[in-house]
PDB file of C-alpha atoms in Angstrom:
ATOM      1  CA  UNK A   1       0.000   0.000   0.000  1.00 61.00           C
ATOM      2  CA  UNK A   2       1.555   3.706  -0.464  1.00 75.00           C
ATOM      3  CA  UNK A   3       1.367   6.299   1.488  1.00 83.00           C
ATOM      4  CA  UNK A   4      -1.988   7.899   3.170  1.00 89.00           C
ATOM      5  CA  UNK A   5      -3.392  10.739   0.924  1.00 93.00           C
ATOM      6  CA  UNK A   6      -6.903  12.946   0.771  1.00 95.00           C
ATOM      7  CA  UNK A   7      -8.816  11.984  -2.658  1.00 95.00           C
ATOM      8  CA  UNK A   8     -11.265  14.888  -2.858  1.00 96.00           C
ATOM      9  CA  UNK A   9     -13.587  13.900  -6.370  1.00 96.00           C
ATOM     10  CA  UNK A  10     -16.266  16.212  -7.951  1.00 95.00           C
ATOM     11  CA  UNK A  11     -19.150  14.965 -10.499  1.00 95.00           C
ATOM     12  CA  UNK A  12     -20.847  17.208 -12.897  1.00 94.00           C
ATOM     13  CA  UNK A  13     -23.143  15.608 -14.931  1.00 93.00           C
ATOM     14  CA  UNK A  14     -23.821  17.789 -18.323  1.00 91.00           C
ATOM     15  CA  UNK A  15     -26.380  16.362 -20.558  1.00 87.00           C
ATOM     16  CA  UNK A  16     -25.190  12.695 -21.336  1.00 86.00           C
ATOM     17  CA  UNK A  17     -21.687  13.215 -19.525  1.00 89.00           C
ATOM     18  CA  UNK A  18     -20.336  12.839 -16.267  1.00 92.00           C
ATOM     19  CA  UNK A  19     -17.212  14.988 -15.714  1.00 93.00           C
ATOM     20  CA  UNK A  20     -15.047  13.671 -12.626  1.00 94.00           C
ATOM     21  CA  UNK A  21     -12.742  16.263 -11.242  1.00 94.00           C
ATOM     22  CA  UNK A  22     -10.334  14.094  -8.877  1.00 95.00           C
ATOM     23  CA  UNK A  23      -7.426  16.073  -6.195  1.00 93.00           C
ATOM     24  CA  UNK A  24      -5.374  13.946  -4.491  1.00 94.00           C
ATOM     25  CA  UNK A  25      -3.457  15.367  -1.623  1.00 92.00           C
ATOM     26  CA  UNK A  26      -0.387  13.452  -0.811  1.00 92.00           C
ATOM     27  CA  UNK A  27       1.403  13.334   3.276  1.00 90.00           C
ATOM     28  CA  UNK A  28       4.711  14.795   1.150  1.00 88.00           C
ATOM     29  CA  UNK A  29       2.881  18.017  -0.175  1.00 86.00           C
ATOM     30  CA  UNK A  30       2.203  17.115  -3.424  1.00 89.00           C
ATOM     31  CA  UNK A  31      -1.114  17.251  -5.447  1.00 90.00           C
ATOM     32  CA  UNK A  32      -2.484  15.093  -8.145  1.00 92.00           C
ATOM     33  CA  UNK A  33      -5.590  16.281 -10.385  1.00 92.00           C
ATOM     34  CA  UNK A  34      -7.153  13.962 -12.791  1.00 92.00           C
ATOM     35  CA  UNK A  35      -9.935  14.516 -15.163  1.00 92.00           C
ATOM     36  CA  UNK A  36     -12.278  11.267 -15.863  1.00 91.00           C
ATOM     37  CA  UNK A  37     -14.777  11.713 -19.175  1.00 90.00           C
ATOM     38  CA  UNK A  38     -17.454   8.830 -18.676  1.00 89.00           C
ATOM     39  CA  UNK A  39     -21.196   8.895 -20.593  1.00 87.00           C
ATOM     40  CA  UNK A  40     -23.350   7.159 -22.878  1.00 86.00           C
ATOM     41  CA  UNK A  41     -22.343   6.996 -26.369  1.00 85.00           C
ATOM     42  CA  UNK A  42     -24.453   9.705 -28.666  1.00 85.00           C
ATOM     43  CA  UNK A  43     -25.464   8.271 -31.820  1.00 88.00           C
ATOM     44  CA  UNK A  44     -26.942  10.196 -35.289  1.00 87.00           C
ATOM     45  CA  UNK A  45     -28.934   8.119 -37.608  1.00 87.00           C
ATOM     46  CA  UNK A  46     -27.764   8.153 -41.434  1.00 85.00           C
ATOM     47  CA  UNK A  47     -29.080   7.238 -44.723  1.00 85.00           C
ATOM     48  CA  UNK A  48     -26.227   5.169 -46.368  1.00 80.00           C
ATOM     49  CA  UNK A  49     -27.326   6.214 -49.473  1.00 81.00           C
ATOM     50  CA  UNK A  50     -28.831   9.547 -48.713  1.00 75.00           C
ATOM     51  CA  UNK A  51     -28.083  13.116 -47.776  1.00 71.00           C
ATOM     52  CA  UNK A  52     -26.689  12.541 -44.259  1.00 78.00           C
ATOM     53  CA  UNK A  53     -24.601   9.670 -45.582  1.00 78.00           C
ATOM     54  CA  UNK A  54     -21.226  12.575 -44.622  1.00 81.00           C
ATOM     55  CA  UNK A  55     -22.063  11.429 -40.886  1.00 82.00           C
ATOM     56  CA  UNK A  56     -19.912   8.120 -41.733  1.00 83.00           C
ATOM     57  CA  UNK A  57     -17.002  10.236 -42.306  1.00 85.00           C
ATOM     58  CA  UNK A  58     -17.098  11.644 -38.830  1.00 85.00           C
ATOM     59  CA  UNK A  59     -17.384   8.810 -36.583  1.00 88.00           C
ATOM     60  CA  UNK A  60     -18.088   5.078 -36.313  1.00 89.00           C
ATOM     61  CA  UNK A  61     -20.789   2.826 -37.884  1.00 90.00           C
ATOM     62  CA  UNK A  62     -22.191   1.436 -34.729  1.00 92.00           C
ATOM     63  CA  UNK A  63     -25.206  -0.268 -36.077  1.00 91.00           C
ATOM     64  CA  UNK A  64     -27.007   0.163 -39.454  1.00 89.00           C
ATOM     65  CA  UNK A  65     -27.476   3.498 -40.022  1.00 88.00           C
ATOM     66  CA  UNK A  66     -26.371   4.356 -36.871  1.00 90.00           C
ATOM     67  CA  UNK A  67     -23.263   6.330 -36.382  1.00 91.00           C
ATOM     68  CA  UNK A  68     -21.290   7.790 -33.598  1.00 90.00           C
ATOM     69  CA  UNK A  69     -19.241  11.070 -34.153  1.00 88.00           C
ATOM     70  CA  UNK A  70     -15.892  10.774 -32.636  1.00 85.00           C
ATOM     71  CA  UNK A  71     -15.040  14.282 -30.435  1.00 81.00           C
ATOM     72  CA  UNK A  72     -12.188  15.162 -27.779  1.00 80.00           C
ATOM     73  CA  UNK A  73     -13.070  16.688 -24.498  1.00 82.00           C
ATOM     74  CA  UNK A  74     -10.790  19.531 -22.803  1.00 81.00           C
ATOM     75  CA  UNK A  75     -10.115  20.273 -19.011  1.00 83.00           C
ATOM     76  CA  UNK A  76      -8.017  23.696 -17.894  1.00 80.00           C
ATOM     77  CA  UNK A  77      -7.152  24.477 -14.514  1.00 79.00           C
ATOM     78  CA  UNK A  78      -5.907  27.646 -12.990  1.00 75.00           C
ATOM     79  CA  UNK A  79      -3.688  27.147 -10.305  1.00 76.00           C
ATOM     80  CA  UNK A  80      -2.772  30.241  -7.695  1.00 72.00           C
ATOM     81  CA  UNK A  81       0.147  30.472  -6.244  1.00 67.00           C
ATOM     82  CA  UNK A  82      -0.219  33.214  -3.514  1.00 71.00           C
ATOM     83  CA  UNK A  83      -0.088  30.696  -0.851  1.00 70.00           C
ATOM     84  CA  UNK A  84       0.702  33.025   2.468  1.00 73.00           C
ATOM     85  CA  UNK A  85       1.189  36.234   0.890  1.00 74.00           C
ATOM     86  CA  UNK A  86       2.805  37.257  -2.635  1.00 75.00           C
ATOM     87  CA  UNK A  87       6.311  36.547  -1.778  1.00 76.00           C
ATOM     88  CA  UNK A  88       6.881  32.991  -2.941  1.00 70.00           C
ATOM     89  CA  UNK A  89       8.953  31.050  -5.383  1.00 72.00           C
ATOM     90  CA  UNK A  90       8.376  28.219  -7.986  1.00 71.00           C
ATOM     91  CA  UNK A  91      11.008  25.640  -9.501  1.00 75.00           C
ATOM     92  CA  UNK A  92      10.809  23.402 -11.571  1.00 79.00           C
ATOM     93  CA  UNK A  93      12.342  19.921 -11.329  1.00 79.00           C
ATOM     94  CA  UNK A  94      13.245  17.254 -14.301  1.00 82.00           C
ATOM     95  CA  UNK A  95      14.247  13.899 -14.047  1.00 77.00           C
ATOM     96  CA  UNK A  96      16.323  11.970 -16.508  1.00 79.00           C
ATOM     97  CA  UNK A  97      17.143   8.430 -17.214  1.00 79.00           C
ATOM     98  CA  UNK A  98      20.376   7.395 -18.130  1.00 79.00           C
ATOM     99  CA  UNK A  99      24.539   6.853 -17.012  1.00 81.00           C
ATOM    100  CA  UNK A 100      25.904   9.315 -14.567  1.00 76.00           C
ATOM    101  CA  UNK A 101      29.109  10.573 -16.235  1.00 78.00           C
ATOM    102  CA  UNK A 102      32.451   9.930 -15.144  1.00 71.00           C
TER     103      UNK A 102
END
């Protein structure tokens, strides 16, 4: 098992979507936010042979003459930094695989 942490998770259901916001708070100060996309599929009818027959171009033949248009979802998150005051500082960290030299 790892180490204790504080999963805070929030749903917003939009329509046919469920948008879970997840912020885990780790014992060693750091914080983890995830974004989880979950709903039923939404489907278009088409006429194979007809005027809507495009809809097969943007999405998947689920059934006959059913289609589903493929679509991303987005998340953005603001994150303040004033944390006690103004007078802070940020660094950033990276970590590299590989051979020390020498």
């Amino acid at each position: 098992a790892g180490a204790p942490s504080l999963v805070v998770r929030a749903v917003a259901t939009v329509g046919n979507y469920d948008y879970i916001t997840e912020f885990e708070f780790a014992t060693d100060g750091s914080v983890e936010v995830s974004m989880i996309f979950a709903g039923y599929m939404e489907t278009r009818y088409y006429l194979p042979d007809g005027v809507s027959n495009y809809e097969t171009k943007l999405g998947a033949v689920v059934h006959d003459k059913l289609v589903a248009p493929l679509h991303s979802h987005f998340a953005n998150f603001k994150v303040d930094l004033d944390v006690v005051g103004h007078v802070n500082s940020v660094q950033k960290t990276e970590a590299k695989a590989g051979k020390l030299a020498g």
